[in-house]
Amino acid sequence: MRLRGVFSSMTVVNASALLSANFFELLGLPQQFALDREHLSKRWRELQAQVHPDRYVQASATEQRLAMQVATRVNEAYQTLLHPLKRAVYLCELHAIALELDSNTTMPQSFLLLQMTWREALAEAKAAGAAPALMDLEGEIQTYRNQTYGELADLIDQQRNYPAAASLIRQLFFIDKISQEVTSALAQLEA
C-alpha cells in the first residue's frame, strides 16, 4: 500500500484505507519477523509527521477525528512491531494462528525441565541473597532467549511455519516472566 500523498486531506476514503491496512502495510514494511528497528522508527516518524492531529487543527471536525484515529493506529502499529514478541504474535494472528496463551500451556518436555531448573536456581539464589547467582541466571536466560528468537525468525521468515512459531512464542512469554522475576530479585537485593 502506497501512502505518500494520501495525507493532503484526511478523507473518509483514505482514512478508511489506512485504518484497515495491517501494521506492516501501514508502515510500508515487509511482512516479516526480522525488521530493521531504525527503519521502523524512521517510517513511524515520517507517518506521524503526516498524520499528527496538530496538522489538522484548521480542518473540519470529521478530518480532525479521522486524523486522530489514524495517528492512534500508526502508534499502535509502531508499538506492536517495535517489540519482537508482540511482532511475532501479530504475525501469527495475521496468518490465523490463535496463540491461546491463557488456555494452551503445552510445551516440550525439555523446556518444562529447563523451567524447573531456572525456578529452583531463582529460589535458591533469592534465599541465599546471592546476587552473582542471580546475574548468572539472568545471563543464562538471556542467552536462551536470544537463541529462541533466532529460531523464531527462521520459523516465521524462512519456513513460514506459524504453528511451530506459536509454540516458541508461548515459551518466550514464560522466559520474559522469569527474567522479570530475576530482575526484581536483583533489585530487591540492591535496595
PDB file of C-alpha atoms in Angstrom:
ATOM      1  CA  MET A   1       0.000   0.000   0.000  1.00  0.00           C
ATOM      2  CA  ARG A   2       1.492   3.312  -1.074  1.00  0.00           C
ATOM      3  CA  LEU A   3       0.782   6.012   1.498  1.00  0.00           C
ATOM      4  CA  ARG A   4       2.646   9.055   0.178  1.00  0.00           C
ATOM      5  CA  GLY A   5       0.273  11.783  -0.906  1.00  0.00           C
ATOM      6  CA  VAL A   6      -2.643  10.230   0.934  1.00  0.00           C
ATOM      7  CA  PHE A   7      -2.453  12.735   3.754  1.00  0.00           C
ATOM      8  CA  SER A   8      -3.044  16.021   1.928  1.00  0.00           C
ATOM      9  CA  SER A   9      -6.520  15.900   3.396  1.00  0.00           C
ATOM     10  CA  MET A  10      -7.980  13.366   5.779  1.00  0.00           C
ATOM     11  CA  THR A  11     -10.996  11.989   3.951  1.00  0.00           C
ATOM     12  CA  VAL A  12     -13.186   9.111   4.983  1.00  0.00           C
ATOM     13  CA  VAL A  13     -11.910   7.105   1.999  1.00  0.00           C
ATOM     14  CA  ASN A  14      -8.182   7.454   2.638  1.00  0.00           C
ATOM     15  CA  ALA A  15      -8.578   7.187   6.421  1.00  0.00           C
ATOM     16  CA  SER A  16     -10.587   4.006   5.944  1.00  0.00           C
ATOM     17  CA  ALA A  17      -7.814   2.530   3.788  1.00  0.00           C
ATOM     18  CA  LEU A  18      -5.218   3.391   6.419  1.00  0.00           C
ATOM     19  CA  LEU A  19      -7.290   2.068   9.290  1.00  0.00           C
ATOM     20  CA  SER A  20      -7.894  -1.242   7.505  1.00  0.00           C
ATOM     21  CA  ALA A  21      -4.248  -1.799   6.470  1.00  0.00           C
ATOM     22  CA  ASN A  22      -2.257  -4.277   8.504  1.00  0.00           C
ATOM     23  CA  PHE A  23       0.560  -2.780  10.570  1.00  0.00           C
ATOM     24  CA  PHE A  24       3.269  -3.726   8.073  1.00  0.00           C
ATOM     25  CA  GLU A  25       1.350  -2.204   5.167  1.00  0.00           C
ATOM     26  CA  LEU A  26       0.575   0.893   7.199  1.00  0.00           C
ATOM     27  CA  LEU A  27       4.252   1.492   7.940  1.00  0.00           C
ATOM     28  CA  GLY A  28       5.405   0.383   4.486  1.00  0.00           C
ATOM     29  CA  LEU A  29       7.488  -2.502   5.800  1.00  0.00           C
ATOM     30  CA  PRO A  30       7.938  -6.100   4.652  1.00  0.00           C
ATOM     31  CA  GLN A  31       5.691  -8.544   6.475  1.00  0.00           C
ATOM     32  CA  GLN A  32       8.411 -10.450   8.318  1.00  0.00           C
ATOM     33  CA  PHE A  33       9.770 -11.018  11.798  1.00  0.00           C
ATOM     34  CA  ALA A  34      13.268  -9.661  11.179  1.00  0.00           C
ATOM     35  CA  LEU A  35      12.950  -5.878  10.971  1.00  0.00           C
ATOM     36  CA  ASP A  36      15.436  -3.038  10.944  1.00  0.00           C
ATOM     37  CA  ARG A  37      14.455  -1.098  14.082  1.00  0.00           C
ATOM     38  CA  GLU A  38      15.992   2.127  12.764  1.00  0.00           C
ATOM     39  CA  HIS A  39      13.985   1.880   9.549  1.00  0.00           C
ATOM     40  CA  LEU A  40      10.841   1.092  11.551  1.00  0.00           C
ATOM     41  CA  SER A  41      11.383   4.174  13.728  1.00  0.00           C
ATOM     42  CA  LYS A  42      12.088   6.324  10.670  1.00  0.00           C
ATOM     43  CA  ARG A  43       8.862   5.205   8.969  1.00  0.00           C
ATOM     44  CA  TRP A  44       6.895   5.839  12.172  1.00  0.00           C
ATOM     45  CA  ARG A  45       8.301   9.379  12.484  1.00  0.00           C
ATOM     46  CA  GLU A  46       7.538  10.097   8.817  1.00  0.00           C
ATOM     47  CA  LEU A  47       3.957   8.911   9.140  1.00  0.00           C
ATOM     48  CA  GLN A  48       3.415  10.709  12.420  1.00  0.00           C
ATOM     49  CA  ALA A  49       4.617  13.918  10.801  1.00  0.00           C
ATOM     50  CA  GLN A  50       1.967  13.436   8.103  1.00  0.00           C
ATOM     51  CA  VAL A  51      -0.982  12.335  10.224  1.00  0.00           C
ATOM     52  CA  HIS A  52      -0.419  14.092  13.536  1.00  0.00           C
ATOM     53  CA  PRO A  53      -3.676  15.738  14.650  1.00  0.00           C
ATOM     54  CA  ASP A  54      -1.900  19.099  15.062  1.00  0.00           C
ATOM     55  CA  ARG A  55      -1.659  19.264  11.265  1.00  0.00           C
ATOM     56  CA  TYR A  56      -5.452  19.234  11.102  1.00  0.00           C
ATOM     57  CA  VAL A  57      -6.393  21.943  13.613  1.00  0.00           C
ATOM     58  CA  GLN A  58      -7.860  24.080  10.803  1.00  0.00           C
ATOM     59  CA  ALA A  59      -9.645  21.096   9.217  1.00  0.00           C
ATOM     60  CA  SER A  60     -13.230  20.028   9.666  1.00  0.00           C
ATOM     61  CA  ALA A  61     -14.288  18.123  12.767  1.00  0.00           C
ATOM     62  CA  THR A  62     -14.514  14.949  10.667  1.00  0.00           C
ATOM     63  CA  GLU A  63     -10.958  15.358   9.363  1.00  0.00           C
ATOM     64  CA  GLN A  64      -9.698  16.046  12.887  1.00  0.00           C
ATOM     65  CA  ARG A  65     -11.384  12.905  14.200  1.00  0.00           C
ATOM     66  CA  LEU A  66     -10.021  10.819  11.324  1.00  0.00           C
ATOM     67  CA  ALA A  67      -6.521  12.227  11.825  1.00  0.00           C
ATOM     68  CA  MET A  68      -6.689  11.251  15.499  1.00  0.00           C
ATOM     69  CA  GLN A  69      -7.828   7.720  14.612  1.00  0.00           C
ATOM     70  CA  VAL A  70      -5.093   7.278  12.002  1.00  0.00           C
ATOM     71  CA  ALA A  71      -2.400   8.699  14.315  1.00  0.00           C
ATOM     72  CA  THR A  72      -3.539   6.301  17.038  1.00  0.00           C
ATOM     73  CA  ARG A  73      -3.405   3.397  14.572  1.00  0.00           C
ATOM     74  CA  VAL A  74       0.110   4.394  13.453  1.00  0.00           C
ATOM     75  CA  ASN A  75       1.248   4.482  17.102  1.00  0.00           C
ATOM     76  CA  GLU A  76      -0.344   1.094  17.763  1.00  0.00           C
ATOM     77  CA  ALA A  77       1.405  -0.343  14.701  1.00  0.00           C
ATOM     78  CA  TYR A  78       4.738   1.074  15.798  1.00  0.00           C
ATOM     79  CA  GLN A  79       4.462  -0.238  19.370  1.00  0.00           C
ATOM     80  CA  THR A  80       3.455  -3.696  18.144  1.00  0.00           C
ATOM     81  CA  LEU A  81       6.199  -4.007  15.531  1.00  0.00           C
ATOM     82  CA  LEU A  82       8.876  -2.467  17.757  1.00  0.00           C
ATOM     83  CA  HIS A  83       8.724  -5.290  20.320  1.00  0.00           C
ATOM     84  CA  PRO A  84       9.816  -8.676  18.923  1.00  0.00           C
ATOM     85  CA  LEU A  85       7.364 -10.741  20.967  1.00  0.00           C
ATOM     86  CA  LYS A  86       4.395  -8.530  20.078  1.00  0.00           C
ATOM     87  CA  ARG A  87       5.527  -8.593  16.429  1.00  0.00           C
ATOM     88  CA  ALA A  88       5.670 -12.398  16.444  1.00  0.00           C
ATOM     89  CA  VAL A  89       2.204 -12.643  17.993  1.00  0.00           C
ATOM     90  CA  TYR A  90       0.872 -10.206  15.388  1.00  0.00           C
ATOM     91  CA  LEU A  91       2.401 -12.183  12.513  1.00  0.00           C
ATOM     92  CA  CYS A  92       0.804 -15.385  13.792  1.00  0.00           C
ATOM     93  CA  GLU A  93      -2.541 -13.625  14.107  1.00  0.00           C
ATOM     94  CA  LEU A  94      -2.227 -12.353  10.518  1.00  0.00           C
ATOM     95  CA  HIS A  95      -1.875 -15.994   9.478  1.00  0.00           C
ATOM     96  CA  ALA A  96      -4.913 -17.109  11.509  1.00  0.00           C
ATOM     97  CA  ILE A  97      -2.917 -18.822  14.240  1.00  0.00           C
ATOM     98  CA  ALA A  98      -4.572 -18.399  17.621  1.00  0.00           C
ATOM     99  CA  LEU A  99      -1.964 -18.471  20.364  1.00  0.00           C
ATOM    100  CA  GLU A 100      -4.409 -19.219  23.188  1.00  0.00           C
ATOM    101  CA  LEU A 101      -1.853 -18.033  25.740  1.00  0.00           C
ATOM    102  CA  ASP A 102      -4.243 -18.493  28.652  1.00  0.00           C
ATOM    103  CA  SER A 103      -5.518 -21.935  27.736  1.00  0.00           C
ATOM    104  CA  ASN A 104      -2.729 -23.610  25.738  1.00  0.00           C
ATOM    105  CA  THR A 105       0.226 -24.157  28.039  1.00  0.00           C
ATOM    106  CA  THR A 106       1.548 -27.209  26.213  1.00  0.00           C
ATOM    107  CA  MET A 107       5.338 -27.075  25.976  1.00  0.00           C
ATOM    108  CA  PRO A 108       8.083 -29.541  25.115  1.00  0.00           C
ATOM    109  CA  GLN A 109       9.315 -31.725  27.977  1.00  0.00           C
ATOM    110  CA  SER A 110      12.837 -30.327  27.637  1.00  0.00           C
ATOM    111  CA  PHE A 111      11.553 -26.778  28.110  1.00  0.00           C
ATOM    112  CA  LEU A 112       9.480 -27.808  31.127  1.00  0.00           C
ATOM    113  CA  LEU A 113      12.611 -29.290  32.722  1.00  0.00           C
ATOM    114  CA  LEU A 114      14.536 -26.119  31.938  1.00  0.00           C
ATOM    115  CA  GLN A 115      11.766 -24.054  33.559  1.00  0.00           C
ATOM    116  CA  MET A 116      12.035 -26.157  36.709  1.00  0.00           C
ATOM    117  CA  THR A 117      15.816 -25.753  36.766  1.00  0.00           C
ATOM    118  CA  TRP A 118      15.506 -21.979  36.412  1.00  0.00           C
ATOM    119  CA  ARG A 119      12.816 -21.791  39.105  1.00  0.00           C
ATOM    120  CA  GLU A 120      14.970 -23.804  41.526  1.00  0.00           C
ATOM    121  CA  ALA A 121      18.023 -21.645  40.790  1.00  0.00           C
ATOM    122  CA  LEU A 122      15.957 -18.496  41.320  1.00  0.00           C
ATOM    123  CA  ALA A 123      14.549 -19.738  44.631  1.00  0.00           C
ATOM    124  CA  GLU A 124      17.996 -20.800  45.896  1.00  0.00           C
ATOM    125  CA  ALA A 125      19.648 -17.520  44.867  1.00  0.00           C
ATOM    126  CA  LYS A 126      16.878 -15.452  46.462  1.00  0.00           C
ATOM    127  CA  ALA A 127      17.035 -17.462  49.695  1.00  0.00           C
ATOM    128  CA  ALA A 128      20.817 -17.069  49.854  1.00  0.00           C
ATOM    129  CA  GLY A 129      20.731 -13.405  48.818  1.00  0.00           C
ATOM    130  CA  ALA A 130      23.237 -14.301  46.112  1.00  0.00           C
ATOM    131  CA  ALA A 131      23.363 -11.505  43.544  1.00  0.00           C
ATOM    132  CA  PRO A 132      26.128 -13.212  41.488  1.00  0.00           C
ATOM    133  CA  ALA A 133      23.964 -16.334  41.141  1.00  0.00           C
ATOM    134  CA  LEU A 134      21.022 -14.193  40.029  1.00  0.00           C
ATOM    135  CA  MET A 135      23.208 -12.398  37.466  1.00  0.00           C
ATOM    136  CA  ASP A 136      24.459 -15.742  36.150  1.00  0.00           C
ATOM    137  CA  LEU A 137      20.877 -16.974  35.892  1.00  0.00           C
ATOM    138  CA  GLU A 138      19.829 -13.827  34.042  1.00  0.00           C
ATOM    139  CA  GLY A 139      22.726 -14.321  31.618  1.00  0.00           C
ATOM    140  CA  GLU A 140      21.688 -17.924  31.011  1.00  0.00           C
ATOM    141  CA  ILE A 141      18.079 -16.886  30.437  1.00  0.00           C
ATOM    142  CA  GLN A 142      19.156 -14.075  28.089  1.00  0.00           C
ATOM    143  CA  THR A 143      21.280 -16.478  26.040  1.00  0.00           C
ATOM    144  CA  TYR A 144      18.381 -18.915  25.765  1.00  0.00           C
ATOM    145  CA  ARG A 145      16.007 -16.051  24.846  1.00  0.00           C
ATOM    146  CA  ASN A 146      18.332 -14.890  22.057  1.00  0.00           C
ATOM    147  CA  GLN A 147      18.615 -18.427  20.667  1.00  0.00           C
ATOM    148  CA  THR A 148      14.838 -18.798  20.788  1.00  0.00           C
ATOM    149  CA  TYR A 149      14.329 -15.518  18.931  1.00  0.00           C
ATOM    150  CA  GLY A 150      16.754 -16.768  16.270  1.00  0.00           C
ATOM    151  CA  GLU A 151      14.710 -19.957  15.890  1.00  0.00           C
ATOM    152  CA  LEU A 152      11.518 -17.892  15.804  1.00  0.00           C
ATOM    153  CA  ALA A 153      12.857 -15.695  12.998  1.00  0.00           C
ATOM    154  CA  ASP A 154      13.695 -18.805  10.982  1.00  0.00           C
ATOM    155  CA  LEU A 155      10.276 -20.381  11.580  1.00  0.00           C
ATOM    156  CA  ILE A 156       8.429 -17.223  10.541  1.00  0.00           C
ATOM    157  CA  ASP A 157      10.600 -15.696   7.812  1.00  0.00           C
ATOM    158  CA  GLN A 158      12.101 -18.778   6.179  1.00  0.00           C
ATOM    159  CA  GLN A 159       9.857 -21.752   6.905  1.00  0.00           C
ATOM    160  CA  ARG A 160       6.555 -19.858   7.273  1.00  0.00           C
ATOM    161  CA  ASN A 161       5.697 -22.378   9.989  1.00  0.00           C
ATOM    162  CA  TYR A 162       3.346 -20.319  12.141  1.00  0.00           C
ATOM    163  CA  PRO A 163       2.036 -23.174  14.329  1.00  0.00           C
ATOM    164  CA  ALA A 164       5.612 -24.024  15.378  1.00  0.00           C
ATOM    165  CA  ALA A 165       6.294 -20.310  15.869  1.00  0.00           C
ATOM    166  CA  ALA A 166       3.286 -20.129  18.201  1.00  0.00           C
ATOM    167  CA  SER A 167       4.866 -22.790  20.404  1.00  0.00           C
ATOM    168  CA  LEU A 168       8.081 -20.761  20.680  1.00  0.00           C
ATOM    169  CA  ILE A 169       6.090 -17.609  21.405  1.00  0.00           C
ATOM    170  CA  ARG A 170       4.455 -19.325  24.373  1.00  0.00           C
ATOM    171  CA  GLN A 171       7.934 -20.269  25.612  1.00  0.00           C
ATOM    172  CA  LEU A 172       9.126 -16.687  25.178  1.00  0.00           C
ATOM    173  CA  PHE A 173       6.277 -15.395  27.325  1.00  0.00           C
ATOM    174  CA  PHE A 174       7.475 -17.675  30.120  1.00  0.00           C
ATOM    175  CA  ILE A 175      11.095 -16.650  29.523  1.00  0.00           C
ATOM    176  CA  ASP A 176      10.135 -12.979  29.810  1.00  0.00           C
ATOM    177  CA  LYS A 177       8.207 -13.669  33.007  1.00  0.00           C
ATOM    178  CA  ILE A 178      11.052 -15.466  34.761  1.00  0.00           C
ATOM    179  CA  SER A 179      13.527 -12.872  33.500  1.00  0.00           C
ATOM    180  CA  GLN A 180      11.413 -10.159  35.124  1.00  0.00           C
ATOM    181  CA  GLU A 181      11.358 -12.169  38.349  1.00  0.00           C
ATOM    182  CA  VAL A 182      15.157 -12.420  38.317  1.00  0.00           C
ATOM    183  CA  THR A 183      15.455  -8.674  37.654  1.00  0.00           C
ATOM    184  CA  SER A 184      13.044  -7.978  40.503  1.00  0.00           C
ATOM    185  CA  ALA A 185      15.007 -10.244  42.848  1.00  0.00           C
ATOM    186  CA  LEU A 186      18.227  -8.414  41.941  1.00  0.00           C
ATOM    187  CA  ALA A 187      16.569  -5.051  42.575  1.00  0.00           C
ATOM    188  CA  GLN A 188      15.378  -6.233  45.991  1.00  0.00           C
ATOM    189  CA  LEU A 189      18.903  -7.296  46.919  1.00  0.00           C
ATOM    190  CA  GLU A 190      20.298  -3.922  45.867  1.00  0.00           C
ATOM    191  CA  ALA A 191      17.659  -1.982  47.830  1.00  0.00           C
TER     192      ALA A 191
END
